[in-house]
Amino acid sequence: MEIVKTIEEVRTTVKKWKIEGKSVGFVPTMGYLHQGHQSLIKRACQENEKVVVSIFVNPTQFGPNEDFSSYPRDLDRDSEVCSIAGADLIFHPETEEMYDSFACTYVNVDGLTDKLCGKSRPTHFRGVCTVVSKMFLIVNPDRAYFGQKDAQQLAVIKRMVRDLNFDIEIVGCPIIREEDGLAKSSRNTYLSVEEREAATVLNRALTQGRVLISEGEKSVDKVKNLIQRVIEAEPLARIDYIEVVDFETIEPISLLEGTVLVAVASYIGKTRLIDNFILKI
Amino acid sequence: MEIVKTIEEVRTTVKKWKIEGKSVGFVPTMGYLHQGHQSLIKRACQENEKVVVSIFVNPTQFGPNEDFSSYPRDLDRDSEVCSIAGADLIFHPETEEMYDSFACTYVNVDGLTDKLCGKSRPTHFRGVCTVVSKMFLIVNPDRAYFGQKDAQQLAVIKRMVRDLNFDIEIVGCPIIREEDGLAKSSRNTYLSVEEREAATVLNRALTQGRVLISEGEKSVDKVKNLIQRVIEAEPLARIDYIEVVDFETIEPISLLEGTVLVAVASYIGKTRLIDNFILKI
């Protein structure tokens, strides 16, 4: 496995693979890889002959008061995870390699991005869509892998790929959880012991909502209320949003039908965590 | 030469060429091709083994009161022009092939696009950048050719390609003019005989400005004033803008130095025409 820092090196390597007729899978990440990322890389390795992982903490998707500078970084451990999972190439650029000082081009997916996480993070998805577009154009993969934990991101990227005609298959992969149900996230590392315990409330609340739906409940409000009550019972939790939306359009729905995304975001102490489930009803 | 209407057909053809190791040039157009387009296609044929021309009157780059529906169209003549110039493939999609009804993704080049033509056409460059990105991702060319007549567009596309890491060389080509100096444009067809005569004022005014600079004038204001006086002497002309900017950043300058774009837009009757020159000082 090779680790490169320049766009030129990625292009050279991938072009060589393409000439050899090899398929290329791509897993874009911000590093500090956990088993969620690992599952994406493994899936990419199963479905492609070569796999590229990018590790880049992208400044443009963080808001001014968010955790860009404190976001955890550990390239040595990440390299090991990538290598064990079977990746062929890590792209680990400096910020200056990705953005020159005059950079002023942005990719916006209007409509899907002003809801859910986009409400409290107004420039987040613009940053995500722009850097993912750049990565797609640098890596030129056949398939790209995204975790369903960032469900809105997955929906936004799918829409972007369709709208801009990227010739790339977007593969969404299931959420990987800790044994007690907490969704794996690089941000879990911010949690104190007490907060770590409290954080399980998100999955517990969602699970209760899912059970209610499986018992036949059709009212979105009732499901949201149940989830809210469960989370509010946890003193360390402060809800950002609980939303039930159509998974493709991210539009709010009032009756539970179609492919539904039930998503929550909540602060646990100072750490903002997200979790969700997607259900075909 | 083949004419196709679907993205799939373009992809299949270009992929075949790429496997054969052939270089691909691309000329995006809105059709109604004149000698300006022809010169782009010929240049593309000189520098590439295969050449694709797109003919698509892109609705998203027209404002609500602009000439989308009346924009001239003539595929038969266009095919002939392309064929004679040496093109290998025309991509002529319907609007529905390019935009599905949920399309909501836009590429924005901030900063360069709110000046000059962007001032009176606020969503124009968003439409241009989005459709050009789509075309680039569909055609996957090695080089793409743009006329210098749309100088701001050329600067914007160059910036976009750099910012989003398109692996495409952007080639700017000189303005082609009628014998009396009027820049070739599909919109010249709107002009009455009287207006056609009056329209030569743009090139005459710019030429006088250019002479003044070549005589050593360093003041932007003096050059702009001269151009303004010449155009205002023509009763059928109504100036939209006269601007002197840095060609790369499209930022206004006050002293004539560096690579300078001197650009004018003016209505001649109801038809809005543009013209410019670029000068290294």
Short mmCIF file of C-alpha atoms in Angstrom, two decimals, chain B:
data_model
loop_
_atom_site.label_atom_id
_atom_site.label_comp_id
_atom_site.label_asym_id
_atom_site.label_seq_id
_atom_site.Cartn_x
_atom_site.Cartn_y
_atom_site.Cartn_z
CA MET B 1 -19.63 12.06 -38.26
CA GLU B 2 -22.27 10.79 -35.88
CA ILE B 3 -25.09 12.77 -34.19
CA VAL B 4 -26.33 11.37 -30.88
CA LYS B 5 -28.96 12.54 -28.40
CA THR B 6 -28.20 10.50 -25.27
CA ILE B 7 -25.50 10.69 -22.61
CA GLU B 8 -25.12 6.91 -22.83
CA GLU B 9 -24.21 7.07 -26.54
CA VAL B 10 -21.59 9.79 -25.97
CA ARG B 11 -20.04 7.77 -23.14
CA THR B 12 -19.94 4.56 -25.18
CA THR B 13 -18.25 6.28 -28.13
CA VAL B 14 -15.73 8.22 -26.06
CA LYS B 15 -14.85 5.15 -23.95
CA LYS B 16 -14.13 3.23 -27.14
CA TRP B 17 -11.83 6.05 -28.32
CA LYS B 18 -10.06 6.18 -24.96
CA ILE B 19 -9.42 2.43 -24.99
CA GLU B 20 -7.82 2.95 -28.41
CA GLY B 21 -5.61 5.58 -26.74
CA LYS B 22 -7.09 8.47 -28.73
CA SER B 23 -7.08 12.04 -27.42
CA VAL B 24 -10.44 13.80 -27.30
CA GLY B 25 -11.14 17.49 -27.91
CA PHE B 26 -14.45 19.09 -26.97
CA VAL B 27 -16.25 22.20 -28.21
CA PRO B 28 -19.37 23.04 -26.16
CA THR B 29 -21.82 25.25 -28.09
CA MET B 30 -25.43 26.40 -28.14
CA GLY B 31 -25.54 25.77 -31.88
CA TYR B 32 -26.30 28.17 -34.72
CA LEU B 33 -22.64 27.82 -35.47
CA HIS B 34 -20.68 30.61 -37.11
CA GLN B 35 -17.05 30.94 -38.15
CA GLY B 36 -16.09 31.55 -34.53
CA HIS B 37 -17.30 28.06 -33.56
CA GLN B 38 -15.79 26.69 -36.74
CA SER B 39 -12.39 28.01 -35.74
CA LEU B 40 -12.75 26.28 -32.35
CA ILE B 41 -13.65 22.97 -33.99
CA LYS B 42 -10.76 23.24 -36.46
CA ARG B 43 -8.32 24.01 -33.65
CA ALA B 44 -9.70 21.03 -31.67
CA CYS B 45 -9.20 18.81 -34.72
CA GLN B 46 -5.59 19.95 -35.08
CA GLU B 47 -4.78 19.15 -31.46
CA ASN B 48 -6.83 15.97 -30.84
CA GLU B 49 -7.46 12.68 -32.62
CA LYS B 50 -11.22 12.84 -32.00
CA VAL B 51 -13.50 15.87 -31.57
CA VAL B 52 -16.92 16.13 -29.92
CA VAL B 53 -19.16 19.19 -30.42
CA SER B 54 -22.16 19.64 -28.14
CA ILE B 55 -25.14 21.61 -29.40
CA PHE B 56 -27.45 22.42 -26.53
CA VAL B 57 -29.33 25.66 -25.87
CA ASN B 58 -29.00 25.45 -22.09
CA PRO B 59 -32.11 26.88 -20.40
CA THR B 60 -30.44 27.38 -17.00
CA GLN B 61 -28.05 30.06 -18.27
CA PHE B 62 -30.85 32.30 -19.53
CA GLY B 63 -32.63 34.74 -17.22
CA PRO B 64 -36.44 34.83 -17.10
CA ASN B 65 -36.66 37.77 -19.55
CA GLU B 66 -33.87 36.66 -21.85
CA ASP B 67 -33.97 35.06 -25.29
CA PHE B 68 -34.04 31.31 -24.50
CA SER B 69 -37.07 30.52 -26.63
CA SER B 70 -36.11 32.80 -29.51
CA TYR B 71 -32.42 31.78 -29.54
CA PRO B 72 -31.73 30.68 -33.12
CA ARG B 73 -31.56 26.94 -33.84
CA ASP B 74 -30.63 25.09 -37.05
CA LEU B 75 -29.32 21.57 -36.56
CA ASP B 76 -29.04 20.76 -40.26
CA ARG B 77 -26.77 23.70 -40.96
CA ASP B 78 -24.86 23.07 -37.72
CA SER B 79 -24.21 19.43 -38.69
CA GLU B 80 -22.79 20.59 -41.99
CA VAL B 81 -20.51 23.13 -40.29
CA CYS B 82 -19.28 20.47 -37.83
CA SER B 83 -18.74 17.91 -40.54
CA ILE B 84 -16.77 20.30 -42.77
CA ALA B 85 -14.68 21.49 -39.81
CA GLY B 86 -13.78 17.85 -39.06
CA ALA B 87 -15.81 16.95 -35.93
CA ASP B 88 -16.36 13.25 -35.19
CA LEU B 89 -19.43 13.41 -32.95
CA ILE B 90 -22.25 15.88 -32.27
CA PHE B 91 -24.00 15.59 -28.92
CA HIS B 92 -27.44 17.17 -29.29
CA PRO B 93 -29.50 16.30 -26.20
CA GLU B 94 -33.05 17.29 -25.32
CA THR B 95 -33.45 19.35 -22.14
CA GLU B 96 -34.91 16.29 -20.35
CA GLU B 97 -31.77 14.29 -21.10
CA MET B 98 -29.66 16.94 -19.35
CA TYR B 99 -31.93 17.85 -16.42
CA ASP B 100 -34.34 15.56 -14.61
CA SER B 101 -37.24 17.22 -12.83
CA PHE B 102 -35.56 16.97 -9.40
CA ALA B 103 -32.23 18.44 -10.52
CA CYS B 104 -31.00 20.88 -7.87
CA THR B 105 -27.19 20.85 -8.07
CA TYR B 106 -25.32 23.96 -9.17
CA VAL B 107 -21.67 24.82 -9.66
CA ASN B 108 -20.89 28.38 -8.58
CA VAL B 109 -17.68 30.29 -9.18
CA ASP B 110 -18.02 33.03 -6.57
CA GLY B 111 -16.33 36.37 -7.08
CA LEU B 112 -15.55 36.18 -10.80
CA THR B 113 -19.22 35.92 -11.69
CA ASP B 114 -20.85 38.94 -10.03
CA LYS B 115 -19.08 41.45 -12.28
CA LEU B 116 -19.35 42.38 -15.98
CA CYS B 117 -22.04 40.17 -17.59
CA GLY B 118 -22.82 38.66 -14.16
CA LYS B 119 -24.16 42.01 -12.98
CA SER B 120 -27.02 42.18 -15.45
CA ARG B 121 -27.31 38.38 -15.75
CA PRO B 122 -27.14 37.19 -12.11
CA THR B 123 -27.79 33.46 -12.66
CA HIS B 124 -26.05 33.22 -16.05
CA PHE B 125 -22.66 31.89 -14.95
CA ARG B 126 -24.18 29.46 -12.46
CA GLY B 127 -26.03 27.97 -15.42
CA VAL B 128 -22.90 28.00 -17.60
CA CYS B 129 -20.67 26.41 -14.95
CA THR B 130 -23.23 23.73 -14.14
CA VAL B 131 -23.87 22.72 -17.73
CA VAL B 132 -20.17 22.85 -18.65
CA SER B 133 -19.35 20.65 -15.63
CA LYS B 134 -22.03 18.20 -16.74
CA MET B 135 -20.74 18.23 -20.32
CA PHE B 136 -17.16 17.70 -19.11
CA LEU B 137 -18.29 14.69 -17.04
CA ILE B 138 -20.29 13.28 -19.95
CA VAL B 139 -17.72 13.83 -22.71
CA ASN B 140 -14.57 13.33 -20.59
CA PRO B 141 -12.30 15.27 -22.98
CA ASP B 142 -8.57 15.93 -22.76
CA ARG B 143 -8.98 19.50 -24.04
CA ALA B 144 -11.93 21.87 -24.29
CA TYR B 145 -12.14 24.95 -26.54
CA PHE B 146 -13.77 28.27 -25.69
CA GLY B 147 -13.87 31.50 -27.66
CA GLN B 148 -12.30 34.60 -26.20
CA LYS B 149 -15.38 36.57 -27.23
CA ASP B 150 -16.97 35.36 -24.01
CA ALA B 151 -13.88 36.44 -22.10
CA GLN B 152 -15.44 36.37 -18.67
CA GLN B 153 -16.83 32.90 -19.36
CA LEU B 154 -13.34 31.78 -20.37
CA ALA B 155 -11.84 33.16 -17.12
CA VAL B 156 -14.65 31.60 -15.06
CA ILE B 157 -14.29 28.17 -16.71
CA LYS B 158 -10.51 28.24 -16.25
CA ARG B 159 -11.00 29.03 -12.55
CA MET B 160 -13.64 26.31 -12.19
CA VAL B 161 -11.43 23.69 -13.85
CA ARG B 162 -8.55 24.57 -11.54
CA ASP B 163 -10.74 24.66 -8.41
CA LEU B 164 -12.63 21.40 -9.03
CA ASN B 165 -9.58 19.56 -10.42
CA PHE B 166 -11.02 18.72 -13.81
CA ASP B 167 -8.19 16.95 -15.67
CA ILE B 168 -8.90 19.00 -18.80
CA GLU B 169 -6.84 21.63 -20.60
CA ILE B 170 -8.89 24.74 -21.35
CA VAL B 171 -7.89 26.36 -24.63
CA GLY B 172 -8.98 29.95 -25.27
CA CYS B 173 -9.25 30.92 -28.96
CA PRO B 174 -9.22 34.37 -30.60
CA ILE B 175 -12.36 36.30 -31.56
CA ILE B 176 -13.43 35.83 -35.16
CA ARG B 177 -14.87 38.96 -36.79
CA GLU B 178 -16.94 39.95 -39.79
CA GLU B 179 -15.10 41.95 -42.46
CA ASP B 180 -16.28 45.22 -40.89
CA GLY B 181 -14.99 44.15 -37.48
CA LEU B 182 -18.21 43.02 -35.76
CA ALA B 183 -17.47 40.02 -33.54
CA LYS B 184 -19.20 36.89 -34.86
CA SER B 185 -22.14 35.91 -32.69
CA SER B 186 -25.26 33.80 -33.11
CA ARG B 187 -27.16 36.78 -31.76
CA ASN B 188 -26.09 38.98 -34.73
CA THR B 189 -28.94 37.29 -36.56
CA TYR B 190 -31.39 39.35 -34.44
CA LEU B 191 -30.10 42.64 -35.91
CA SER B 192 -32.00 44.66 -38.53
CA VAL B 193 -29.98 46.10 -41.43
CA GLU B 194 -29.71 49.43 -39.61
CA GLU B 195 -28.73 47.79 -36.31
CA ARG B 196 -26.22 45.54 -38.08
CA GLU B 197 -24.52 48.71 -39.33
CA ALA B 198 -24.67 50.35 -35.88
CA ALA B 199 -23.24 47.24 -34.17
CA THR B 200 -19.80 47.90 -35.65
CA VAL B 201 -19.49 50.68 -33.06
CA LEU B 202 -18.37 48.16 -30.41
CA ASN B 203 -15.27 47.07 -32.26
CA ARG B 204 -14.57 50.64 -33.41
CA ALA B 205 -14.72 51.90 -29.83
CA LEU B 206 -12.54 49.06 -28.52
CA THR B 207 -10.00 49.63 -31.29
CA GLN B 208 -9.71 53.29 -30.33
CA GLY B 209 -9.22 52.26 -26.70
CA ARG B 210 -6.54 49.80 -27.73
CA VAL B 211 -4.72 52.48 -29.77
CA LEU B 212 -4.80 54.83 -26.78
CA ILE B 213 -3.23 52.13 -24.56
CA SER B 214 -0.61 51.31 -27.17
CA GLU B 215 0.32 55.00 -27.19
CA GLY B 216 1.20 54.60 -23.49
CA GLU B 217 -1.98 55.62 -21.67
CA LYS B 218 -1.99 54.06 -18.16
CA SER B 219 -5.26 55.47 -16.84
CA VAL B 220 -8.17 53.05 -16.96
CA ASP B 221 -10.64 55.91 -16.64
CA LYS B 222 -9.32 57.70 -19.71
CA VAL B 223 -9.58 54.52 -21.79
CA LYS B 224 -13.11 53.81 -20.53
CA ASN B 225 -14.17 57.39 -21.21
CA LEU B 226 -12.93 57.24 -24.77
CA ILE B 227 -14.76 53.96 -25.43
CA GLN B 228 -17.90 55.37 -23.83
CA ARG B 229 -17.83 58.51 -25.98
CA VAL B 230 -17.47 56.49 -29.18
CA ILE B 231 -20.34 54.12 -28.32
CA GLU B 232 -22.60 56.94 -27.10
CA ALA B 233 -22.23 58.66 -30.44
CA GLU B 234 -24.21 55.77 -31.94
CA PRO B 235 -27.96 56.46 -31.36
CA LEU B 236 -28.99 52.77 -31.59
CA ALA B 237 -26.52 51.73 -28.87
CA ARG B 238 -27.32 51.60 -25.15
CA ILE B 239 -24.30 50.67 -23.01
CA ASP B 240 -24.66 47.89 -20.39
CA TYR B 241 -21.06 48.11 -19.18
CA ILE B 242 -17.55 49.15 -20.14
CA GLU B 243 -15.02 47.47 -17.83
CA VAL B 244 -11.26 47.16 -17.55
CA VAL B 245 -10.29 44.24 -15.29
CA ASP B 246 -7.52 41.78 -14.53
CA PHE B 247 -8.18 38.91 -16.96
CA GLU B 248 -7.56 36.17 -14.41
CA THR B 249 -9.49 37.49 -11.42
CA ILE B 250 -12.00 39.76 -13.27
CA GLU B 251 -11.24 42.33 -10.53
CA PRO B 252 -11.40 46.00 -11.63
CA ILE B 253 -8.01 47.69 -11.96
CA SER B 254 -7.18 51.38 -11.98
CA LEU B 255 -3.74 51.28 -13.63
CA LEU B 256 -3.19 49.50 -16.91
CA GLU B 257 -0.69 46.72 -16.16
CA GLY B 258 -0.52 42.93 -16.28
CA THR B 259 -2.93 40.92 -18.43
CA VAL B 260 -5.84 43.23 -18.93
CA LEU B 261 -9.34 42.52 -20.22
CA VAL B 262 -11.16 45.50 -21.76
CA ALA B 263 -14.77 44.40 -22.19
CA VAL B 264 -17.98 46.06 -23.33
CA ALA B 265 -21.61 44.99 -23.42
CA SER B 266 -24.17 47.10 -25.19
CA TYR B 267 -27.66 46.78 -26.48
CA ILE B 268 -28.02 47.53 -30.17
CA GLY B 269 -31.76 48.00 -30.42
CA LYS B 270 -33.08 45.10 -28.33
CA THR B 271 -30.08 42.84 -28.93
CA ARG B 272 -27.38 42.64 -26.26
CA LEU B 273 -23.92 42.20 -27.79
CA ILE B 274 -20.51 41.84 -26.16
CA ASP B 275 -16.97 42.40 -27.38
CA ASN B 276 -13.53 42.75 -25.83
CA PHE B 277 -9.79 42.61 -26.20
CA ILE B 278 -7.15 41.13 -23.91
CA LEU B 279 -3.77 42.83 -23.73
CA LYS B 280 -0.54 41.95 -21.96
CA ILE B 281 0.97 45.25 -20.87
#
